[in-house]
Coordinates of C-alpha atoms and ligand atoms in Angstrom, one line a residue:
X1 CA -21.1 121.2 -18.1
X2 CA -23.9 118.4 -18.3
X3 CA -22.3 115.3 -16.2
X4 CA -24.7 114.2 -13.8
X5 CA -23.6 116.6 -11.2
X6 CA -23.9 119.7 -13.1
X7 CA -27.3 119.1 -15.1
X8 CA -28.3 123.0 -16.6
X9 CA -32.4 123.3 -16.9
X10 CA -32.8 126.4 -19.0
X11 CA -36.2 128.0 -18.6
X12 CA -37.2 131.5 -18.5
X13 CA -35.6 134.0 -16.3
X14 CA -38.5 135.6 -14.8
X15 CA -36.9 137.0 -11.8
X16 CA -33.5 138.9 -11.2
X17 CA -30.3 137.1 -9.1
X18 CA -28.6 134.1 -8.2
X19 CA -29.0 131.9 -5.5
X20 CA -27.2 128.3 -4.7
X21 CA -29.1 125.8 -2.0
X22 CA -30.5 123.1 -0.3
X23 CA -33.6 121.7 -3.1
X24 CA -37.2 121.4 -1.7
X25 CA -39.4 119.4 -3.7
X26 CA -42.9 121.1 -3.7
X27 CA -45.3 118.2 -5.4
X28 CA -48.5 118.4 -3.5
X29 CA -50.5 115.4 -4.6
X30 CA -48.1 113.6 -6.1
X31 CA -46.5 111.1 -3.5
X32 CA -47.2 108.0 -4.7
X33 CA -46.6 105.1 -2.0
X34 CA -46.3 101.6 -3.6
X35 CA -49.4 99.9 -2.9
X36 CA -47.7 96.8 -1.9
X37 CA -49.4 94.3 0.4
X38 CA -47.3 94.5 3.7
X39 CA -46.9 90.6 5.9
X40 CA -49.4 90.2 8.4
X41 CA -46.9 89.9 11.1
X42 CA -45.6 93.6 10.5
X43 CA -49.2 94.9 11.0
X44 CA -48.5 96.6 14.5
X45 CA -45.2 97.2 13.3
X46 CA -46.4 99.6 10.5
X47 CA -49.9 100.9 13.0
X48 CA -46.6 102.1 15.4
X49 CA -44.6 103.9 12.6
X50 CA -48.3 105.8 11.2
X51 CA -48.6 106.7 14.9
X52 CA -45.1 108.2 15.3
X53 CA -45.6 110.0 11.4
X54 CA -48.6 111.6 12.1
X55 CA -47.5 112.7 16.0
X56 CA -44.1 114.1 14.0
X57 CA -46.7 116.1 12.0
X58 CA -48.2 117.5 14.8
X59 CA -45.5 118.6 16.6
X60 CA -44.2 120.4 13.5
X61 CA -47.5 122.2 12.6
X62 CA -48.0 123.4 16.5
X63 CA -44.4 124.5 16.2
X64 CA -45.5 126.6 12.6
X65 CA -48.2 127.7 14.6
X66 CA -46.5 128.8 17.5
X67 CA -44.0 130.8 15.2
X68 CA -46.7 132.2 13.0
X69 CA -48.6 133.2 16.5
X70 CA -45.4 134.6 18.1
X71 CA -45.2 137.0 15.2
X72 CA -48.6 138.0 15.5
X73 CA -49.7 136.5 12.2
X74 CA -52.8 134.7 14.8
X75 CA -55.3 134.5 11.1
X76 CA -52.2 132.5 9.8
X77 CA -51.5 130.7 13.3
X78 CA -55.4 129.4 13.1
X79 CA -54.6 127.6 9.7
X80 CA -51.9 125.8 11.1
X81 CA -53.9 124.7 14.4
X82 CA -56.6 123.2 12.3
X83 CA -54.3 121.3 10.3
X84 CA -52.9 119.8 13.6
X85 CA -56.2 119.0 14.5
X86 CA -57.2 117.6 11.4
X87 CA -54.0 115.8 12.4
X88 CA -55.2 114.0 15.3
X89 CA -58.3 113.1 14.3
X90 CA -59.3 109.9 16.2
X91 CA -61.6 109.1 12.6
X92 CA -58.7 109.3 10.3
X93 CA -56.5 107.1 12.7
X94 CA -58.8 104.3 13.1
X95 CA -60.0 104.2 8.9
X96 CA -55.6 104.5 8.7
X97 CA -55.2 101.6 11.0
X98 CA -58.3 99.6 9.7
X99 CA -56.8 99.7 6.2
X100 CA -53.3 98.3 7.4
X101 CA -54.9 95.5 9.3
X102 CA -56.1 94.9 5.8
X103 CA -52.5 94.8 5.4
X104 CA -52.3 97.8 3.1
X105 CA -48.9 100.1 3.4
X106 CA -50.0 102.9 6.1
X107 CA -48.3 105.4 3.0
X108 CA -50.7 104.2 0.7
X109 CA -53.6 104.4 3.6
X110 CA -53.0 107.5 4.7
X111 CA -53.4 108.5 1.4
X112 CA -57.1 107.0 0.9
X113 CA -58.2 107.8 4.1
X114 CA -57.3 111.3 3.3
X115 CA -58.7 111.1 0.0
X116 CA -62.1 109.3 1.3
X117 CA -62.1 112.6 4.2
X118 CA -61.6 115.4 1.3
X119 CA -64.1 113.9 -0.8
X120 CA -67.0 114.0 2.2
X121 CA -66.1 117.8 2.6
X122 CA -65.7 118.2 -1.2
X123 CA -69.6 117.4 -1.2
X124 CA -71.1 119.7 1.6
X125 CA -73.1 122.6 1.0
X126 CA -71.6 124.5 3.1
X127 CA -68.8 126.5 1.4
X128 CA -66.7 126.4 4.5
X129 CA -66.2 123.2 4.8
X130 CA -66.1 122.1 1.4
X131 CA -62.8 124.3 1.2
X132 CA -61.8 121.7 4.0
X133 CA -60.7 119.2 1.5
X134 CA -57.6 120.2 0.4
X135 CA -56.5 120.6 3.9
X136 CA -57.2 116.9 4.7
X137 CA -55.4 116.0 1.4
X138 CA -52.4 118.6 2.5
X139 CA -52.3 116.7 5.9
X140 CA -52.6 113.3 4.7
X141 CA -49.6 113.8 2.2
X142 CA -47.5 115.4 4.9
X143 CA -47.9 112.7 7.3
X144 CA -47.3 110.2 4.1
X145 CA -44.6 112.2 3.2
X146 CA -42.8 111.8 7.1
X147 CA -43.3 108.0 6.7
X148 CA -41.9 107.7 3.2
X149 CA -38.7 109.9 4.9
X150 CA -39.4 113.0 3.1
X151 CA -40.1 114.6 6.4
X152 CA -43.1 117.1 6.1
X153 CA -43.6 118.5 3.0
X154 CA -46.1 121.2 3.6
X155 CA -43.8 124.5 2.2
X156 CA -45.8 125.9 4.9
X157 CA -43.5 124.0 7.7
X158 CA -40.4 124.5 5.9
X159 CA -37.6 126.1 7.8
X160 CA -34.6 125.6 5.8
X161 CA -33.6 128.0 4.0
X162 CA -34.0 126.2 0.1
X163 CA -34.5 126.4 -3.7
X164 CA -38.2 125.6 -4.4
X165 CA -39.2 123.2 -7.2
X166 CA -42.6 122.3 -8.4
X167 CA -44.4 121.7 -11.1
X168 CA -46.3 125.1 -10.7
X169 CA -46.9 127.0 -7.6
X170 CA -49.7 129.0 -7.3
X171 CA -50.5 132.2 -5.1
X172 CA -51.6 130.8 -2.1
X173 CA -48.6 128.2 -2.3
X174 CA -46.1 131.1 -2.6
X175 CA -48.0 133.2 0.4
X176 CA -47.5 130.3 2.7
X177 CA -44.1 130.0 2.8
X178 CA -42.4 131.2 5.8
X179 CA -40.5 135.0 5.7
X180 CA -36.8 134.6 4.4
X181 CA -37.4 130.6 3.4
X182 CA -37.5 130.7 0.0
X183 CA -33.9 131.2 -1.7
X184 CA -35.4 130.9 -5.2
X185 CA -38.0 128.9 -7.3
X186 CA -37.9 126.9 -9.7
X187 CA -40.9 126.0 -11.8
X188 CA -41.9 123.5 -15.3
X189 CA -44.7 125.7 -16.1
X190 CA -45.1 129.3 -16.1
X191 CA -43.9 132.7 -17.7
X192 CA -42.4 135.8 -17.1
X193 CA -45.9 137.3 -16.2
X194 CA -47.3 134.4 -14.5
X195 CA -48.0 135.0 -10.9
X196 CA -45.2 132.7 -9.3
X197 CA -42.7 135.1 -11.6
X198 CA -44.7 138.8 -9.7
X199 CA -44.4 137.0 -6.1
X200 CA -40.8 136.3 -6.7
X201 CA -39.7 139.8 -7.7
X202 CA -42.1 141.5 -5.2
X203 CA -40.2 139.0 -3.0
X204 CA -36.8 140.1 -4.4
X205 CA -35.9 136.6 -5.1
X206 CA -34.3 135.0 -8.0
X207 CA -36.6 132.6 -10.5
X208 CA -36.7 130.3 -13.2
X209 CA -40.2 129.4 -14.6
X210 CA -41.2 127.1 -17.7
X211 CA -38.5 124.8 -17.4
X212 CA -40.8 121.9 -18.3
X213 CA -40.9 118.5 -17.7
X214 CA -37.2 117.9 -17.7
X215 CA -37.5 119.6 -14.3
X216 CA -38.7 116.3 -12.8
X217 CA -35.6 114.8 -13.4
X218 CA -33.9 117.3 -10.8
X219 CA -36.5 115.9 -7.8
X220 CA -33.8 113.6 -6.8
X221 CA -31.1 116.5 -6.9
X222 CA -29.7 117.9 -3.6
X223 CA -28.3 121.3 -4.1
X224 CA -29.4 123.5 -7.2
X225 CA -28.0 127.1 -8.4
X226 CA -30.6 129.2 -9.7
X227 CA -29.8 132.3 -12.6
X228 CA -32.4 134.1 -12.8
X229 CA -31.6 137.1 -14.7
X230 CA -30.3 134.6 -17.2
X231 CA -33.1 131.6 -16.8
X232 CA -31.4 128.7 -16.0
X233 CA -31.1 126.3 -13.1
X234 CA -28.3 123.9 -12.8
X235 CA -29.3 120.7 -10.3
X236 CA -26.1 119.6 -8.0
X237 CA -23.7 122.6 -9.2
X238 CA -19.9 121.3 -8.7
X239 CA -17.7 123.3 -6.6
X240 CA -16.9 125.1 -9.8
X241 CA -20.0 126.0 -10.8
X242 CA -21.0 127.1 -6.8
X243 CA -18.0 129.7 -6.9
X244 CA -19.2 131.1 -10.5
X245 CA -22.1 132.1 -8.5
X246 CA -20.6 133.1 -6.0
X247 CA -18.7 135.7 -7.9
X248 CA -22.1 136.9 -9.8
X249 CA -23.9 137.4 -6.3
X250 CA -20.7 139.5 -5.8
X251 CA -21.4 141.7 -8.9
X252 CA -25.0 142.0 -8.5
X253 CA -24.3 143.3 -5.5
X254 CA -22.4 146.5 -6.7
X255 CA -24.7 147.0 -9.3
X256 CA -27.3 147.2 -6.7
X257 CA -25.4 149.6 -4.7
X258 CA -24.6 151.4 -8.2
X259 CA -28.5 152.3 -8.1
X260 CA -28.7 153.4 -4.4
X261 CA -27.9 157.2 -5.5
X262 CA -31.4 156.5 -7.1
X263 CA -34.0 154.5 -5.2
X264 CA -34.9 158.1 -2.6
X265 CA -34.7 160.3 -5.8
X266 CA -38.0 161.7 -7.6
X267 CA -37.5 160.4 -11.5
X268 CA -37.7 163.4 -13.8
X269 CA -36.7 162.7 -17.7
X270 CA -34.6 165.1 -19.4
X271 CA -36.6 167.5 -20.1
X272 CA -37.9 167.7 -16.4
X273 CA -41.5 165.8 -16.5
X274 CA -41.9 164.1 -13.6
X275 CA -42.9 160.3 -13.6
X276 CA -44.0 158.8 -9.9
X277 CA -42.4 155.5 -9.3
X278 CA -45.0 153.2 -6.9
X279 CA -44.5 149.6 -5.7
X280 CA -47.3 146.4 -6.7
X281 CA -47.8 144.8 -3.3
X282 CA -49.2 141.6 -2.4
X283 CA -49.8 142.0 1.2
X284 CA -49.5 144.5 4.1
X285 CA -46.1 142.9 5.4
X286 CA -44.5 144.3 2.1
X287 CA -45.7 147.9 2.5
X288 CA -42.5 149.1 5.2
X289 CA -40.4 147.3 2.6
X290 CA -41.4 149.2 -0.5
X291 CA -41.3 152.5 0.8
X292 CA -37.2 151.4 1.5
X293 CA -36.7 150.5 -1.6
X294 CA -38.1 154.6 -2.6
X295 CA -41.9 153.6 -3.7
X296 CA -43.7 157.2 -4.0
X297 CA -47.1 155.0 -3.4
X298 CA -48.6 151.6 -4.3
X299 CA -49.8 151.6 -7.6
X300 CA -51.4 148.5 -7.2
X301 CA -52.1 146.5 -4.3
X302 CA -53.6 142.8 -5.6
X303 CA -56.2 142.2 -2.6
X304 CA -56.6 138.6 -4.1
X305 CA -53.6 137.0 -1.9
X306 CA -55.4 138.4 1.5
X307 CA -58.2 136.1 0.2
X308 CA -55.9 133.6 -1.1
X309 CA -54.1 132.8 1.6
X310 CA -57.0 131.8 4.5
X311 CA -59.1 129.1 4.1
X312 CA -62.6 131.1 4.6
X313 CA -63.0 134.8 3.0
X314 CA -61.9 137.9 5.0
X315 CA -64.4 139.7 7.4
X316 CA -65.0 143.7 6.4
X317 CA -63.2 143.7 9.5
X318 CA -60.2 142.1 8.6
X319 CA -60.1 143.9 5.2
X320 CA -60.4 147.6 6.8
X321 CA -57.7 146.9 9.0
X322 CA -55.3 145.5 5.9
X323 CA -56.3 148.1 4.1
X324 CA -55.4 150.9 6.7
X325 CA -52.7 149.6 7.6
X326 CA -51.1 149.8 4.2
X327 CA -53.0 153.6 3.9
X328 CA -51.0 154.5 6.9
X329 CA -48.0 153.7 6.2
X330 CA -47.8 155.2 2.9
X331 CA -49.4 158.6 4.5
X332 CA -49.6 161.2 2.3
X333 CA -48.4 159.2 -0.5
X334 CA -51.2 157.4 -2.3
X335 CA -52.4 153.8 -2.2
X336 CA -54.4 152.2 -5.0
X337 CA -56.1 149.1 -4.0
X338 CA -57.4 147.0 -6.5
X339 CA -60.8 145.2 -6.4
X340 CA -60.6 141.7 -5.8
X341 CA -59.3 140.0 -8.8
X342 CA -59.7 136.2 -8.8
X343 CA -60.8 133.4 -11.3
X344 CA -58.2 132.8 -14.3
X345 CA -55.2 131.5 -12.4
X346 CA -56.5 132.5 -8.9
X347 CA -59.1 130.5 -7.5
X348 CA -60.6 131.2 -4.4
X349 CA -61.4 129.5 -1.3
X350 CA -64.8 129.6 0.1
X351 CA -66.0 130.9 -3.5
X352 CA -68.1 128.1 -5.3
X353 CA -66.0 128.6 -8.3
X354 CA -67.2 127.2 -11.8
X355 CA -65.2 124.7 -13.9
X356 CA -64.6 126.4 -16.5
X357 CA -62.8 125.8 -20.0
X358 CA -61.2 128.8 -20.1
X359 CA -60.9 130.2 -16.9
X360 CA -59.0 133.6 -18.4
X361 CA -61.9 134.0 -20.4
X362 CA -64.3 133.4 -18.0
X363 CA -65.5 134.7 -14.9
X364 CA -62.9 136.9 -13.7
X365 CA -62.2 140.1 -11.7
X366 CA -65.0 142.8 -11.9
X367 CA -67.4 140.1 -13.6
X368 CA -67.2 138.3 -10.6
X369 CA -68.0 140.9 -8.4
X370 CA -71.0 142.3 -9.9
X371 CA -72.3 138.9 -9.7
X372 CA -71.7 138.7 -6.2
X373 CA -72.7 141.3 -3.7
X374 CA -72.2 139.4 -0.6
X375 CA -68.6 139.3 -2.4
X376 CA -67.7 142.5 -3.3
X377 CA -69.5 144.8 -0.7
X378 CA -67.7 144.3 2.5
X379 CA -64.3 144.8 0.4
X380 CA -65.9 148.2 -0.6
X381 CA -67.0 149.4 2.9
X382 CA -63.2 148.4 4.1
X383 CA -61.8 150.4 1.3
X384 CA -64.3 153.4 2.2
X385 CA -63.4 153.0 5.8
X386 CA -60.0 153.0 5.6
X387 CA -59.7 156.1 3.0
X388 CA -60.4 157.9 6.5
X389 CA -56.7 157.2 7.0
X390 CA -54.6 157.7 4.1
X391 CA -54.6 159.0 0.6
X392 CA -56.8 155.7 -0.7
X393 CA -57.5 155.4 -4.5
X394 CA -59.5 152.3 -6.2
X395 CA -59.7 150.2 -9.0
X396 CA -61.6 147.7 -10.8
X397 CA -59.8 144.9 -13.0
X398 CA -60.9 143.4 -15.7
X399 CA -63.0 146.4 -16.9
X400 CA -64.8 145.6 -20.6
X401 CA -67.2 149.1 -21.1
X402 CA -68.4 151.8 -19.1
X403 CA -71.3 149.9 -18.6
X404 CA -69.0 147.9 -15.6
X405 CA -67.4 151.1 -14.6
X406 CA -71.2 152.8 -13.9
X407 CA -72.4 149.4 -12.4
X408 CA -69.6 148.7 -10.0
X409 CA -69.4 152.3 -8.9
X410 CA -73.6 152.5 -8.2
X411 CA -72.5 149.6 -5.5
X412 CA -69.5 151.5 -4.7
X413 CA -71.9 154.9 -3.5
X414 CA -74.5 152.6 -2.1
X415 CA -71.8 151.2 0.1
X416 CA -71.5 154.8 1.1
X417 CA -74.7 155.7 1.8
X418 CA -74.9 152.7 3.9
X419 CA -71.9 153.6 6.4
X420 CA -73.2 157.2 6.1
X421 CA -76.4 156.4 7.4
X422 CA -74.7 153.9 10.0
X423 CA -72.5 156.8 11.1
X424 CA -69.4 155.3 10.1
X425 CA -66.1 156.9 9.1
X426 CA -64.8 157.4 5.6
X427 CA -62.6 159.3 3.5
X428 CA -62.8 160.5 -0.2
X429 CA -61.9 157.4 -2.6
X430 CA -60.6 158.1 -6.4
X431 CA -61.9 155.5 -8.4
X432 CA -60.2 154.2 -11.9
X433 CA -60.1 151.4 -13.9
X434 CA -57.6 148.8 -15.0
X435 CA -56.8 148.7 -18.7
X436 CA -56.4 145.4 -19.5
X437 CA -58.3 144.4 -22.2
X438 CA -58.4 145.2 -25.4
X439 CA -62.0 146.2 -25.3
X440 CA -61.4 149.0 -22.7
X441 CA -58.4 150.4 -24.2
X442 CA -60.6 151.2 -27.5
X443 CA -63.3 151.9 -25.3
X444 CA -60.8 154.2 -23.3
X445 CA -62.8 157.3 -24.6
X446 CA -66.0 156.8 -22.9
X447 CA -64.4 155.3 -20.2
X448 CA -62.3 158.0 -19.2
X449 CA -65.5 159.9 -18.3
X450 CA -66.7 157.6 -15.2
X451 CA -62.6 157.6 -13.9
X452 CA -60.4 159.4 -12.2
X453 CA -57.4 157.4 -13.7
X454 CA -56.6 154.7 -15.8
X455 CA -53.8 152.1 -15.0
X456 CA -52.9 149.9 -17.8
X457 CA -52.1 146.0 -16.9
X458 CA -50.1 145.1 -19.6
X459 CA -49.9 141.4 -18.4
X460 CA -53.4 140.9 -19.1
X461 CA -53.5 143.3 -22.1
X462 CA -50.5 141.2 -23.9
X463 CA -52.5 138.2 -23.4
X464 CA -55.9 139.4 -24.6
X465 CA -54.4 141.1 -27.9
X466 CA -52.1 138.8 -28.9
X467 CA -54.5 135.8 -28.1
X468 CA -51.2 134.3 -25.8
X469 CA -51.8 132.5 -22.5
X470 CA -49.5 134.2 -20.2
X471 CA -48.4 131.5 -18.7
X472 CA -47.6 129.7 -21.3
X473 CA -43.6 129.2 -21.9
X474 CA -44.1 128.0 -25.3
X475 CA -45.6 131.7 -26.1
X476 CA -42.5 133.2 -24.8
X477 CA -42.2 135.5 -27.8
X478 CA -46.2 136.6 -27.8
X479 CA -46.0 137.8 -24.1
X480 CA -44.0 141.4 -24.5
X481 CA -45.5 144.7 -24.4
X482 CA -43.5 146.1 -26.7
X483 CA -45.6 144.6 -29.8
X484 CA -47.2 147.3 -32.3
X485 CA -50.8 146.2 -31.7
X486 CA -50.4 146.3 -27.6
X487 CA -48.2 149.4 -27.9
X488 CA -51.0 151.5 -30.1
X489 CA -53.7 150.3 -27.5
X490 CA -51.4 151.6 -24.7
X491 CA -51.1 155.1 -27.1
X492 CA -54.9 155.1 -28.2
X493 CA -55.4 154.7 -24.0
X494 CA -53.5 157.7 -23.4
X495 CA -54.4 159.8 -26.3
X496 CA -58.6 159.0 -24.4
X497 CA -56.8 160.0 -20.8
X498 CA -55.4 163.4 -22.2
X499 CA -58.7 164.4 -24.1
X500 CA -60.3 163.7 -20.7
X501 CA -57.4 165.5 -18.5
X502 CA -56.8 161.8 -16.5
X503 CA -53.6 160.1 -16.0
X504 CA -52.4 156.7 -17.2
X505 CA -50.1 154.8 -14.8
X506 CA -48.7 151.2 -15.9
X507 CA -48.7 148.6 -13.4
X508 CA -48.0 145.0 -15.2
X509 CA -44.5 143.8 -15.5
X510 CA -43.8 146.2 -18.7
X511 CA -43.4 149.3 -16.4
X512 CA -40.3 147.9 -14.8
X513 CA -38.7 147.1 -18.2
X514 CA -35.9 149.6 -18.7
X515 CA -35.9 149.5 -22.0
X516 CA -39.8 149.9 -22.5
X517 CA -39.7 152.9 -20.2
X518 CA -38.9 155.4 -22.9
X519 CA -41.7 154.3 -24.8
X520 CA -44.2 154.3 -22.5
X521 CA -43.4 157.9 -20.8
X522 CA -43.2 159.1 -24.4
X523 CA -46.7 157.8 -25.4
X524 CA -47.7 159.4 -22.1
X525 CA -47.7 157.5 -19.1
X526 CA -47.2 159.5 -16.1
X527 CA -47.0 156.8 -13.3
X528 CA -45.0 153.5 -13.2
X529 CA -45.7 150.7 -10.6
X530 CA -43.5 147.4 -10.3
X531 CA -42.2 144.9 -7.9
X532 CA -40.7 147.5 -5.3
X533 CA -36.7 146.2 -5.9
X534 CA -37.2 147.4 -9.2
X535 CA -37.9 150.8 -8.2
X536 CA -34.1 152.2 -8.5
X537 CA -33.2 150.7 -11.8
X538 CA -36.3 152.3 -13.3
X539 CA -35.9 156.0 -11.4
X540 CA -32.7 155.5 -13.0
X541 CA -34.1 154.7 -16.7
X542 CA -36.6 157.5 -16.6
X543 CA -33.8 159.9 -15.7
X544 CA -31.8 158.9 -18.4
X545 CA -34.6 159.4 -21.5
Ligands
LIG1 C1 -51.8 143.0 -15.3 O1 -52.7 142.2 -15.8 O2 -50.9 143.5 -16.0 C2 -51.9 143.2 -13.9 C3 -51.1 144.1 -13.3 O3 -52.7 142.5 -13.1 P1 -52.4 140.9 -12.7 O4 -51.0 140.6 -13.1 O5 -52.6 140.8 -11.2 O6 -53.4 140.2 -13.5
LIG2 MG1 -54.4 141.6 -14.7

């Protein structure tokens, strides 16, 4: 099964399915044009074939635009029509064209110029613009990409339906890909709780994370099959090996229609206690989606990708009417929204972030926020405003000690007192806590008396008590709940809840294992939120304990 056409990668399955396609590459930054000295007598030559590259750019990014536009994404849209106009700026052809003169390769120029651009707006003050650079550096290396034949290789402008490959892909890479694009991915680095692995199960596609580097040698591959219930890819599957899939697509299809008697049900265990089943979202687009596959709520909606995925920080504005729109369609049925949660593996644009050494232990979640006012205060006012319409809850992540909790909810009421007094709408807001370190979950006690819930994050917690990087797939064995020191945090944070009369939800990856479930109800979770297509299979596990 190894011959050169049927190379297996095993990695970590990190999300459910098979898929079999067309392989994109997705290696921002690492196009490397030969820097080979071109004859002076091709010079106009090459100037003609940068011209036509970077006009083929443009006319792909106006036709993303135009999509995105059509489809009334218009925040989404305005990305794509700066990057056209970054495009055709008359500054980056003539330092292009001055290069090849020089008789440089236009790939290799494109590149510098690009580089020379992102490193001006690197250095302004102005946070704005500085968050320009990677979008010069993205445009460059898509119009480098069209000349080296690659066509564009933003995943942004992809339209083929493909298997995704990359070194790593981060949150905002994963948000930009167009709606029904991404067949599966495919990544060297990561784990099971990484964020790549919660995109592609909220996305309800099939993934393979921490292959390594032996991933590289599939760039050149054409067609890949992806298992990723299993973890393994195999790059340029034979005929064979394509109709193996085919027939476990086929089964994982009844199975999925075996759980349809379950996704509309309320779970109940044996003995009748009632456990509410919620989706995690990402964004609003997922909301209609989650409800169909039987969410009873959101138990945890990660803000972070509405800030992730534009290239300046979202307006009150443009938060309130997120936020609403996800509190309406749920109705009745309530929404938690969780406070902006960035730093560690999600980096921000338009926030001066530090370099830091340890960027999970640094400055994360709620310890950003506190810090940051201007930050955290207009996502506060949208959450008040938009509890007017819906059955809104909060969170903070990240929590440490009450101390946080009392801080963050003093902003919280003056945010209150400020619409109040400005004679603006809101409704009643919960507010609880993530559990997610150690330190809170023995802290739970005190804790509990400032909340109204407490929702335990098990992919944080595993990585905080057992001192395990989450993403990192040599730790495989280190990143599962179901460890005795992470379990009797989880118990001692329940055992806090029920002296206080809260409830305890779990919203990291654990609450969709079926055979963690059991555990967790019995220690005394009453709410379980997951990727929303896991919904049925755990309705069906909690009925069956
Ligand atoms: C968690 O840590 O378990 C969690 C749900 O939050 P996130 O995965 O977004 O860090
Ligand atoms: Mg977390």
């Amino acid at each position: 099964m190894n011959s050169e056409t049927n190379r297996k990668l095993p990695g970590v399955g990190a999300s459910e399915g098979v898929a079999v396609g067309p392989i994109f590459v997705h290696a921002p930054g690492e196009l490397e044009p030969e820097r080979k000295e071109i004859p002076a007598e091709e010079v106009e030559g090459e100037i003609g074939r940068f011209r036509e590259a970077a006009a083929a750019v443009v006319k792909s990014l106006g036709e993303t635009r135009k999509r995105l536009g059509d489809a009334g994404n218009e925040d989404e849209a305005a990305i794509f029509e700066a990057h056209a106009e970054l495009a055709e700026d008359p500054e980056l052809y003539s330092g292009v064209e001055e290069r090849v003169r020089n008789l440089e390769s236009p790939e290799a120029a494109v590149i510098s110029v690009g580089e020379e651009f992102a490193a001006i707006f690197a250095g302004m003050e102005d946070e704005y613009m500085a968050a320009r650079a990677d979008d010069v550096r993205d445009v460059a290396s898509q119009i480098a990409a069209e000349l080296m034949g690659h066509g564009a290789s933003g995943l942004a402008t992809l339209d083929t339906p493909s298997v995704i490959l990359a070194r790593s892909l981060a949150p905002s890479d994963t948000a930009r890909i167009p709606k029904g694009i991404a067949l599966a991915f495919v990544t060297a680095e990561g784990s099971a709780t990484s964020h790549v692995s919660i995109m592609a199960r909220s996305m309800g596609i099939p993934a393979v994370v921490g292959v390594g580097p032996k991933l590289e040698e599939a760039f050149g591959a054409v067609t890949a099959a992806v298992e990723g219930g299993e973890g393994y890819a195999v790059a340029d599957p034979d005929p064979e090996t394509v109709a193996e899939f085919g027939r476990k697509q086929q089964r994982m299809e009844q199975e999925r229609s075996a759980l349809e008697e379950y996704r509309h049900t309320e779970a109940r265990t044996g003995e009748g206690r009632r456990i509410e089943v919620s989706a995690n979202l990402g964004s609003a687009e997922e909301a209609e989606d989650a409800l169909s596959w039987g969410a009873e709520g959101v138990g945890l909606f990660r803000t972070e990708f509405l800030f992730m995925e534009r290239p300046e920080l979202p307006s009150e504005e443009e938060q309130y009417q997120v936020y609403r729109k996800v509190a309406e369609i749920f109705g009745v049925k309530p929404v938690i929204i969780r406070t902006l949660d960035v730093g560690g593996d999600k980096n921000l644009p338009g926030v001066d972030q530090p370099e830091e050494e340890n960027p999970f232990l640094g400055w994360r979640g709620i310890r950003m926020c506190l810090d940051t006012p201007d930050l955290f205060k207009p996502q506060l006012r949208a959450i008040l405003r938009a509890a007017a319409h819906g059955n809104v809850k909060m969170m903070f992540p990240m929590i440490v000690d009450a101390r946080e909790v009392r801080r963050a909810k003093e902003i919280f009421e003056e945010c209150r007192r400020e619409l109040d007094e400005e004679g603006v709408e809101t409704g009643p807001v919960e507010v609880g806590i993530m559990v997610e370190t150690p330190a809170a979950a023995l802290g739970a006690a005190e804790i509990a008396g400032e909340v109204s819930f407490f929702s335990i994050g098990t992919n944080d917690l595993v990585q905080y008590t057992l001192a395990a990087d989450r993403g990192n797939e040599r730790l495989r064995r280190l990143q599962s709940a179901d460890h005795p020191s992470v379990l009797k945090l989880i118990q001692e944070t329940c055992r806090a809840a029920q002296e206080a009369g809260i409830w305890v939800g779990v919203c990291g990856e654990a609450a969709a294992d079926p055979a963690l479930i059991p555990k967790l109800v019995e220690l005394g979770v009453t709410e379980l939120s997951m990727s929303a297509p896991s919904i049925p299979r755990a309705k069906k596990a909690v009925s069956e304990i």
